[in-house]
Amino acid sequence: MLHANGFGLAGVIGMPVTHSRSPTIHNFWLNAHGLRGAYVPLAVQPERLKDALAGLVALGFRGCNVTMPHKQTAMPLLDRVNETARRIGAVNTIVVESDGTLSGFNNDGNGFVQSLRDARPDWRADEGPILLLGAGGAARAVVVALLENGARDIRISNRTAEKAQAIAAEFGSAISTVAWEDRSAAVADVALLINSTDRGMIGKPALEIDLGRLSAKTLVADLIYTPLETPFLADARVRGCTTVNGLGLLLNQARLAFQAWFGVLPDVTPALIKAIQATF
């Protein structure tokens, strides 16, 4: 939305939101680019979500990020949702358009793909089999992005097999499932290995997997960024693998949102990384 005074407001809607690094990221970029504006945390109870979204327009916001528990429930409250977000079944970014309508997007998957390319510029989604551990909302975003980038062989392994089977049934022949008890053996021939579970996050037990059959050529990614190196990534790194943590996803999806709201595609700089690390 255009503003006569040139001051831009954006934020993150969720409950809770105090843990979010998004204010650190976006306010850093606003300062770096000399833009007048602010990015604020917006704690919104589920029953007030409809009012809060209307409030974005009334208060002159450019838009907002959306985090749990609103990523699915916000969708029917928006005027339009792009195809990628519809396939994922969730939005993570809302843009207030110049006419006051609300558009929804999901940049999580694209942010993840870009983080892979940041680590390995020649990476291709179709260069070999992909093993995805987990079948939650984050896994859906990853699956959609990988398919949109040409992946032909995605194998999903999840503790609850039915969740993995449901994704496979929904997204077609490029998706298959691997029994959870077979996950360690399944790493042997994959080009990309991804953890989308919460195992390894601060306060959670480590992911239980034997990487003894893992090739040093395999690209290994974890969607977690607290800590920046999970035991899973540490094990892969000592085996010679290139590893990618979840901070790249966070930053790259944020770049796309910032561009939509403020008209500038910002860079990820060492100074920004330092600012984020100071929040851990």
Short mmCIF file of N, CA, C and O in Angstrom, two decimals, residues 74-172:
data_model
loop_
_atom_site.label_atom_id
_atom_site.label_comp_id
_atom_site.label_asym_id
_atom_site.label_seq_id
_atom_site.Cartn_x
_atom_site.Cartn_y
_atom_site.Cartn_z
N ALA A 74 -5.59 -18.16 8.26
CA ALA A 74 -5.65 -16.85 7.60
C ALA A 74 -6.11 -16.96 6.15
O ALA A 74 -6.66 -16.00 5.60
N MET A 75 -5.91 -18.11 5.53
CA MET A 75 -6.14 -18.23 4.08
C MET A 75 -7.55 -17.83 3.65
O MET A 75 -7.72 -17.03 2.73
N PRO A 76 -8.61 -18.37 4.28
CA PRO A 76 -9.95 -18.02 3.80
C PRO A 76 -10.36 -16.58 4.11
O PRO A 76 -11.38 -16.11 3.60
N LEU A 77 -9.56 -15.87 4.90
CA LEU A 77 -9.86 -14.49 5.25
C LEU A 77 -9.23 -13.49 4.28
O LEU A 77 -9.46 -12.29 4.40
N LEU A 78 -8.46 -14.00 3.30
CA LEU A 78 -7.77 -13.13 2.36
C LEU A 78 -8.55 -13.00 1.06
O LEU A 78 -9.35 -13.88 0.71
N ASP A 79 -8.30 -11.93 0.33
CA ASP A 79 -9.00 -11.71 -0.94
C ASP A 79 -8.48 -12.61 -2.04
O ASP A 79 -9.21 -12.98 -2.96
N ARG A 80 -7.19 -12.97 -1.97
CA ARG A 80 -6.60 -13.87 -2.96
C ARG A 80 -5.39 -14.56 -2.33
O ARG A 80 -4.73 -13.99 -1.46
N VAL A 81 -5.11 -15.75 -2.81
CA VAL A 81 -3.95 -16.53 -2.35
C VAL A 81 -3.28 -17.10 -3.58
O VAL A 81 -3.95 -17.67 -4.45
N ASN A 82 -1.96 -16.97 -3.69
CA ASN A 82 -1.30 -17.45 -4.91
C ASN A 82 -1.24 -18.97 -4.94
O ASN A 82 -1.48 -19.65 -3.93
N GLU A 83 -0.96 -19.52 -6.11
CA GLU A 83 -1.07 -20.95 -6.34
C GLU A 83 -0.11 -21.75 -5.46
O GLU A 83 -0.46 -22.82 -4.95
N THR A 84 1.11 -21.24 -5.27
CA THR A 84 2.07 -21.97 -4.42
C THR A 84 1.54 -22.11 -3.01
O THR A 84 1.60 -23.19 -2.42
N ALA A 85 1.00 -21.03 -2.45
CA ALA A 85 0.45 -21.09 -1.09
C ALA A 85 -0.75 -22.04 -1.03
O ALA A 85 -0.92 -22.77 -0.04
N ARG A 86 -1.56 -22.05 -2.09
CA ARG A 86 -2.70 -22.97 -2.11
C ARG A 86 -2.23 -24.42 -2.09
O ARG A 86 -2.81 -25.27 -1.40
N ARG A 87 -1.19 -24.73 -2.84
CA ARG A 87 -0.68 -26.10 -2.88
C ARG A 87 -0.10 -26.50 -1.52
O ARG A 87 -0.26 -27.64 -1.09
N ILE A 88 0.57 -25.56 -0.88
CA ILE A 88 1.14 -25.83 0.44
C ILE A 88 0.04 -25.94 1.49
O ILE A 88 0.13 -26.74 2.43
N GLY A 89 -1.01 -25.13 1.33
CA GLY A 89 -2.10 -25.12 2.29
C GLY A 89 -1.87 -24.16 3.44
O GLY A 89 -2.48 -24.30 4.51
N ALA A 90 -1.00 -23.16 3.22
CA ALA A 90 -0.69 -22.20 4.28
C ALA A 90 -0.08 -20.96 3.65
O ALA A 90 0.52 -21.02 2.58
N VAL A 91 -0.24 -19.82 4.35
CA VAL A 91 0.43 -18.58 3.93
C VAL A 91 1.45 -18.19 5.00
O VAL A 91 1.27 -18.49 6.18
N ASN A 92 2.52 -17.55 4.56
CA ASN A 92 3.45 -16.99 5.54
C ASN A 92 3.68 -15.51 5.32
O ASN A 92 4.37 -14.85 6.10
N THR A 93 3.10 -14.96 4.24
CA THR A 93 3.27 -13.55 3.92
C THR A 93 1.95 -12.99 3.39
O THR A 93 1.30 -13.61 2.54
N ILE A 94 1.57 -11.82 3.90
CA ILE A 94 0.39 -11.11 3.41
C ILE A 94 0.83 -9.74 2.92
O ILE A 94 1.63 -9.06 3.57
N VAL A 95 0.33 -9.35 1.77
CA VAL A 95 0.59 -8.03 1.20
C VAL A 95 -0.72 -7.25 1.15
O VAL A 95 -1.72 -7.76 0.65
N VAL A 96 -0.69 -6.04 1.70
CA VAL A 96 -1.83 -5.13 1.56
C VAL A 96 -1.67 -4.40 0.24
O VAL A 96 -0.73 -3.63 0.06
N GLU A 97 -2.56 -4.65 -0.69
CA GLU A 97 -2.47 -4.07 -2.02
C GLU A 97 -2.91 -2.60 -2.00
O GLU A 97 -3.49 -2.12 -1.01
N SER A 98 -2.64 -1.89 -3.09
CA SER A 98 -2.93 -0.46 -3.15
C SER A 98 -4.42 -0.15 -3.02
O SER A 98 -4.81 0.95 -2.62
N ASP A 99 -5.27 -1.15 -3.34
CA ASP A 99 -6.72 -0.94 -3.22
C ASP A 99 -7.26 -1.40 -1.88
O ASP A 99 -8.48 -1.44 -1.67
N GLY A 100 -6.36 -1.81 -0.95
CA GLY A 100 -6.77 -2.23 0.38
C GLY A 100 -7.15 -3.69 0.49
O GLY A 100 -7.56 -4.14 1.57
N THR A 101 -7.01 -4.46 -0.58
CA THR A 101 -7.28 -5.89 -0.50
C THR A 101 -6.02 -6.62 -0.01
O THR A 101 -4.91 -6.08 -0.02
N LEU A 102 -6.21 -7.86 0.41
CA LEU A 102 -5.13 -8.65 1.00
C LEU A 102 -4.78 -9.83 0.12
O LEU A 102 -5.65 -10.62 -0.26
N SER A 103 -3.49 -9.97 -0.20
CA SER A 103 -3.00 -11.09 -0.99
C SER A 103 -2.09 -11.96 -0.13
O SER A 103 -1.25 -11.44 0.62
N GLY A 104 -2.24 -13.27 -0.26
CA GLY A 104 -1.45 -14.21 0.54
C GLY A 104 -0.46 -14.99 -0.30
O GLY A 104 -0.75 -15.37 -1.44
N PHE A 105 0.72 -15.22 0.28
CA PHE A 105 1.80 -15.95 -0.38
C PHE A 105 2.44 -16.89 0.64
O PHE A 105 2.26 -16.75 1.84
N ASN A 106 3.21 -17.84 0.14
CA ASN A 106 4.04 -18.66 1.01
C ASN A 106 5.43 -18.74 0.40
O ASN A 106 5.62 -19.37 -0.65
N ASN A 107 6.38 -18.09 1.02
CA ASN A 107 7.75 -18.03 0.52
C ASN A 107 8.69 -19.01 1.20
O ASN A 107 9.89 -19.00 0.92
N ASP A 108 8.16 -19.86 2.09
CA ASP A 108 9.04 -20.77 2.84
C ASP A 108 9.78 -21.72 1.92
O ASP A 108 11.00 -21.92 2.04
N GLY A 109 9.06 -22.35 1.00
CA GLY A 109 9.71 -23.31 0.10
C GLY A 109 10.73 -22.66 -0.80
O GLY A 109 11.84 -23.18 -1.00
N ASN A 110 10.38 -21.49 -1.36
CA ASN A 110 11.33 -20.78 -2.21
C ASN A 110 12.54 -20.33 -1.41
O ASN A 110 13.67 -20.32 -1.93
N GLY A 111 12.32 -19.92 -0.15
CA GLY A 111 13.44 -19.56 0.70
C GLY A 111 14.36 -20.73 0.96
O GLY A 111 15.60 -20.59 0.96
N PHE A 112 13.77 -21.93 1.13
CA PHE A 112 14.58 -23.13 1.33
C PHE A 112 15.41 -23.45 0.09
O PHE A 112 16.62 -23.71 0.19
N VAL A 113 14.78 -23.42 -1.07
CA VAL A 113 15.49 -23.72 -2.31
C VAL A 113 16.64 -22.74 -2.52
O VAL A 113 17.74 -23.13 -2.92
N GLN A 114 16.40 -21.47 -2.26
CA GLN A 114 17.47 -20.48 -2.42
C GLN A 114 18.62 -20.75 -1.44
O GLN A 114 19.79 -20.55 -1.79
N SER A 115 18.31 -21.22 -0.24
CA SER A 115 19.38 -21.54 0.72
C SER A 115 20.26 -22.68 0.21
O SER A 115 21.47 -22.70 0.46
N LEU A 116 19.66 -23.62 -0.52
CA LEU A 116 20.45 -24.70 -1.13
C LEU A 116 21.36 -24.14 -2.20
O LEU A 116 22.53 -24.51 -2.31
N ARG A 117 20.83 -23.24 -3.02
CA ARG A 117 21.64 -22.64 -4.10
C ARG A 117 22.72 -21.72 -3.54
O ARG A 117 23.77 -21.58 -4.15
N ASP A 118 22.46 -21.11 -2.39
CA ASP A 118 23.49 -20.29 -1.76
C ASP A 118 24.67 -21.17 -1.35
O ASP A 118 25.83 -20.74 -1.44
N ALA A 119 24.37 -22.38 -0.88
CA ALA A 119 25.43 -23.29 -0.45
C ALA A 119 26.10 -23.99 -1.61
O ALA A 119 27.30 -24.26 -1.58
N ARG A 120 25.32 -24.29 -2.65
CA ARG A 120 25.84 -24.99 -3.82
C ARG A 120 25.17 -24.40 -5.06
O ARG A 120 24.10 -24.86 -5.46
N PRO A 121 25.79 -23.39 -5.68
CA PRO A 121 25.14 -22.67 -6.78
C PRO A 121 24.70 -23.54 -7.95
O PRO A 121 23.76 -23.17 -8.68
N ASP A 122 25.35 -24.68 -8.16
CA ASP A 122 24.98 -25.53 -9.29
C ASP A 122 23.93 -26.59 -8.91
O ASP A 122 23.62 -27.48 -9.71
N TRP A 123 23.36 -26.48 -7.71
CA TRP A 123 22.37 -27.47 -7.27
C TRP A 123 21.16 -27.49 -8.19
O TRP A 123 20.69 -26.46 -8.64
N ARG A 124 20.69 -28.70 -8.47
CA ARG A 124 19.47 -28.89 -9.25
C ARG A 124 18.56 -29.87 -8.52
O ARG A 124 19.02 -30.86 -7.95
N ALA A 125 17.27 -29.60 -8.55
CA ALA A 125 16.31 -30.45 -7.86
C ALA A 125 16.19 -31.82 -8.50
O ALA A 125 15.75 -32.78 -7.85
N ASP A 126 16.58 -31.93 -9.77
CA ASP A 126 16.43 -33.20 -10.48
C ASP A 126 17.75 -33.97 -10.61
O ASP A 126 17.86 -34.89 -11.42
N GLU A 127 18.75 -33.61 -9.79
CA GLU A 127 20.05 -34.28 -9.95
C GLU A 127 20.12 -35.64 -9.27
O GLU A 127 21.09 -36.38 -9.47
N GLY A 128 19.10 -36.00 -8.50
CA GLY A 128 19.09 -37.31 -7.87
C GLY A 128 17.98 -37.42 -6.85
O GLY A 128 17.24 -36.45 -6.61
N PRO A 129 17.84 -38.59 -6.23
CA PRO A 129 16.78 -38.79 -5.24
C PRO A 129 16.93 -37.85 -4.05
O PRO A 129 18.04 -37.46 -3.67
N ILE A 130 15.79 -37.49 -3.47
CA ILE A 130 15.73 -36.62 -2.30
C ILE A 130 15.02 -37.38 -1.19
O ILE A 130 13.94 -37.95 -1.41
N LEU A 131 15.61 -37.39 0.00
CA LEU A 131 14.97 -38.01 1.16
C LEU A 131 14.60 -36.90 2.14
O LEU A 131 15.45 -36.16 2.62
N LEU A 132 13.31 -36.81 2.43
CA LEU A 132 12.76 -35.80 3.33
C LEU A 132 12.27 -36.48 4.60
O LEU A 132 11.40 -37.35 4.53
N LEU A 133 12.81 -36.07 5.73
CA LEU A 133 12.41 -36.63 7.02
C LEU A 133 11.38 -35.70 7.66
O LEU A 133 11.66 -34.52 7.89
N GLY A 134 10.18 -36.22 7.90
CA GLY A 134 9.10 -35.42 8.44
C GLY A 134 8.02 -35.18 7.41
O GLY A 134 8.28 -35.19 6.19
N ALA A 135 6.78 -34.96 7.89
CA ALA A 135 5.65 -34.78 6.97
C ALA A 135 4.67 -33.74 7.50
O ALA A 135 3.46 -33.84 7.25
N GLY A 136 5.18 -32.73 8.20
CA GLY A 136 4.33 -31.67 8.72
C GLY A 136 4.19 -30.52 7.74
O GLY A 136 4.46 -30.65 6.54
N GLY A 137 3.79 -29.35 8.25
CA GLY A 137 3.58 -28.20 7.39
C GLY A 137 4.83 -27.74 6.69
O GLY A 137 4.80 -27.36 5.51
N ALA A 138 5.97 -27.77 7.39
CA ALA A 138 7.23 -27.37 6.77
C ALA A 138 7.60 -28.31 5.63
O ALA A 138 8.11 -27.88 4.59
N ALA A 139 7.33 -29.60 5.83
CA ALA A 139 7.63 -30.59 4.78
C ALA A 139 6.80 -30.31 3.54
O ALA A 139 7.29 -30.43 2.41
N ARG A 140 5.54 -29.92 3.70
CA ARG A 140 4.69 -29.62 2.54
C ARG A 140 5.27 -28.46 1.74
O ARG A 140 5.29 -28.50 0.51
N ALA A 141 5.74 -27.42 2.43
CA ALA A 141 6.32 -26.27 1.74
C ALA A 141 7.55 -26.70 0.95
O ALA A 141 7.76 -26.26 -0.19
N VAL A 142 8.37 -27.57 1.53
CA VAL A 142 9.58 -28.05 0.87
C VAL A 142 9.21 -28.90 -0.35
O VAL A 142 9.80 -28.74 -1.43
N VAL A 143 8.24 -29.78 -0.20
CA VAL A 143 7.82 -30.64 -1.31
C VAL A 143 7.34 -29.80 -2.49
O VAL A 143 7.73 -30.04 -3.65
N VAL A 144 6.47 -28.83 -2.23
CA VAL A 144 5.94 -28.00 -3.32
C VAL A 144 7.07 -27.26 -4.02
O VAL A 144 7.13 -27.23 -5.26
N ALA A 145 8.00 -26.68 -3.26
CA ALA A 145 9.11 -25.95 -3.88
C ALA A 145 10.01 -26.86 -4.69
O ALA A 145 10.44 -26.50 -5.80
N LEU A 146 10.30 -28.04 -4.19
CA LEU A 146 11.15 -28.98 -4.91
C LEU A 146 10.48 -29.42 -6.21
O LEU A 146 11.12 -29.50 -7.26
N LEU A 147 9.17 -29.69 -6.16
CA LEU A 147 8.44 -30.07 -7.37
C LEU A 147 8.43 -28.93 -8.38
O LEU A 147 8.62 -29.14 -9.58
N GLU A 148 8.21 -27.70 -7.89
CA GLU A 148 8.19 -26.54 -8.79
C GLU A 148 9.55 -26.29 -9.43
O GLU A 148 9.63 -25.66 -10.48
N ASN A 149 10.60 -26.81 -8.81
CA ASN A 149 11.95 -26.65 -9.35
C ASN A 149 12.44 -27.89 -10.09
O ASN A 149 13.62 -27.99 -10.42
N GLY A 150 11.55 -28.84 -10.34
CA GLY A 150 11.87 -29.96 -11.22
C GLY A 150 12.25 -31.27 -10.57
O GLY A 150 12.71 -32.18 -11.26
N ALA A 151 12.03 -31.40 -9.26
CA ALA A 151 12.36 -32.68 -8.59
C ALA A 151 11.53 -33.81 -9.17
O ALA A 151 10.34 -33.66 -9.45
N ARG A 152 12.18 -34.96 -9.35
CA ARG A 152 11.50 -36.12 -9.95
C ARG A 152 11.37 -37.30 -9.00
O ARG A 152 10.64 -38.25 -9.29
N ASP A 153 12.11 -37.26 -7.88
CA ASP A 153 12.13 -38.42 -6.98
C ASP A 153 12.30 -37.93 -5.54
O ASP A 153 13.41 -37.71 -5.07
N ILE A 154 11.17 -37.72 -4.86
CA ILE A 154 11.18 -37.28 -3.46
C ILE A 154 10.63 -38.42 -2.61
O ILE A 154 9.52 -38.90 -2.84
N ARG A 155 11.42 -38.84 -1.64
CA ARG A 155 11.03 -39.92 -0.74
C ARG A 155 10.81 -39.33 0.65
O ARG A 155 11.69 -38.67 1.19
N ILE A 156 9.65 -39.59 1.23
CA ILE A 156 9.30 -39.02 2.53
C ILE A 156 9.25 -40.12 3.57
O ILE A 156 8.62 -41.16 3.38
N SER A 157 9.92 -39.88 4.71
CA SER A 157 9.89 -40.81 5.82
C SER A 157 9.42 -40.07 7.07
O SER A 157 9.96 -39.01 7.41
N ASN A 158 8.40 -40.61 7.71
CA ASN A 158 7.82 -39.95 8.87
C ASN A 158 7.43 -40.98 9.91
O ASN A 158 7.06 -42.11 9.57
N ARG A 159 7.51 -40.60 11.18
CA ARG A 159 7.15 -41.53 12.25
C ARG A 159 5.73 -42.06 12.07
O ARG A 159 5.47 -43.25 12.26
N THR A 160 4.81 -41.16 11.74
CA THR A 160 3.44 -41.57 11.45
C THR A 160 3.33 -41.75 9.95
O THR A 160 3.26 -40.77 9.19
N ALA A 161 3.32 -42.98 9.50
CA ALA A 161 3.39 -43.27 8.06
C ALA A 161 2.24 -42.66 7.29
O ALA A 161 2.40 -42.24 6.14
N GLU A 162 1.06 -42.57 7.92
CA GLU A 162 -0.12 -42.08 7.21
C GLU A 162 0.07 -40.64 6.72
O GLU A 162 -0.44 -40.27 5.66
N LYS A 163 0.80 -39.82 7.48
CA LYS A 163 1.02 -38.43 7.06
C LYS A 163 1.89 -38.36 5.81
O LYS A 163 1.63 -37.57 4.90
N ALA A 164 2.92 -39.20 5.77
CA ALA A 164 3.76 -39.25 4.58
C ALA A 164 2.98 -39.78 3.39
O ALA A 164 3.09 -39.27 2.26
N GLN A 165 2.16 -40.79 3.62
CA GLN A 165 1.36 -41.37 2.54
C GLN A 165 0.34 -40.38 1.99
O GLN A 165 0.06 -40.36 0.79
N ALA A 166 -0.18 -39.52 2.87
CA ALA A 166 -1.16 -38.52 2.43
C ALA A 166 -0.52 -37.50 1.49
O ALA A 166 -1.11 -37.11 0.49
N ILE A 167 0.72 -37.08 1.80
CA ILE A 167 1.41 -36.15 0.91
C ILE A 167 1.71 -36.81 -0.42
O ILE A 167 1.54 -36.21 -1.49
N ALA A 168 2.15 -38.07 -0.38
CA ALA A 168 2.44 -38.81 -1.61
C ALA A 168 1.18 -38.93 -2.48
O ALA A 168 1.23 -38.76 -3.70
N ALA A 169 0.06 -39.21 -1.86
CA ALA A 169 -1.19 -39.36 -2.60
C ALA A 169 -1.63 -38.03 -3.22
O ALA A 169 -2.17 -37.99 -4.33
N GLU A 170 -1.36 -36.94 -2.51
CA GLU A 170 -1.80 -35.64 -2.99
C GLU A 170 -0.95 -35.11 -4.14
O GLU A 170 -1.47 -34.51 -5.08
N PHE A 171 0.36 -35.35 -4.08
CA PHE A 171 1.27 -34.67 -5.01
C PHE A 171 1.77 -35.55 -6.15
O PHE A 171 2.52 -35.09 -7.00
N GLY A 172 1.39 -36.81 -6.19
CA GLY A 172 1.62 -37.57 -7.40
C GLY A 172 2.84 -38.47 -7.42
O GLY A 172 3.48 -38.72 -6.40
#
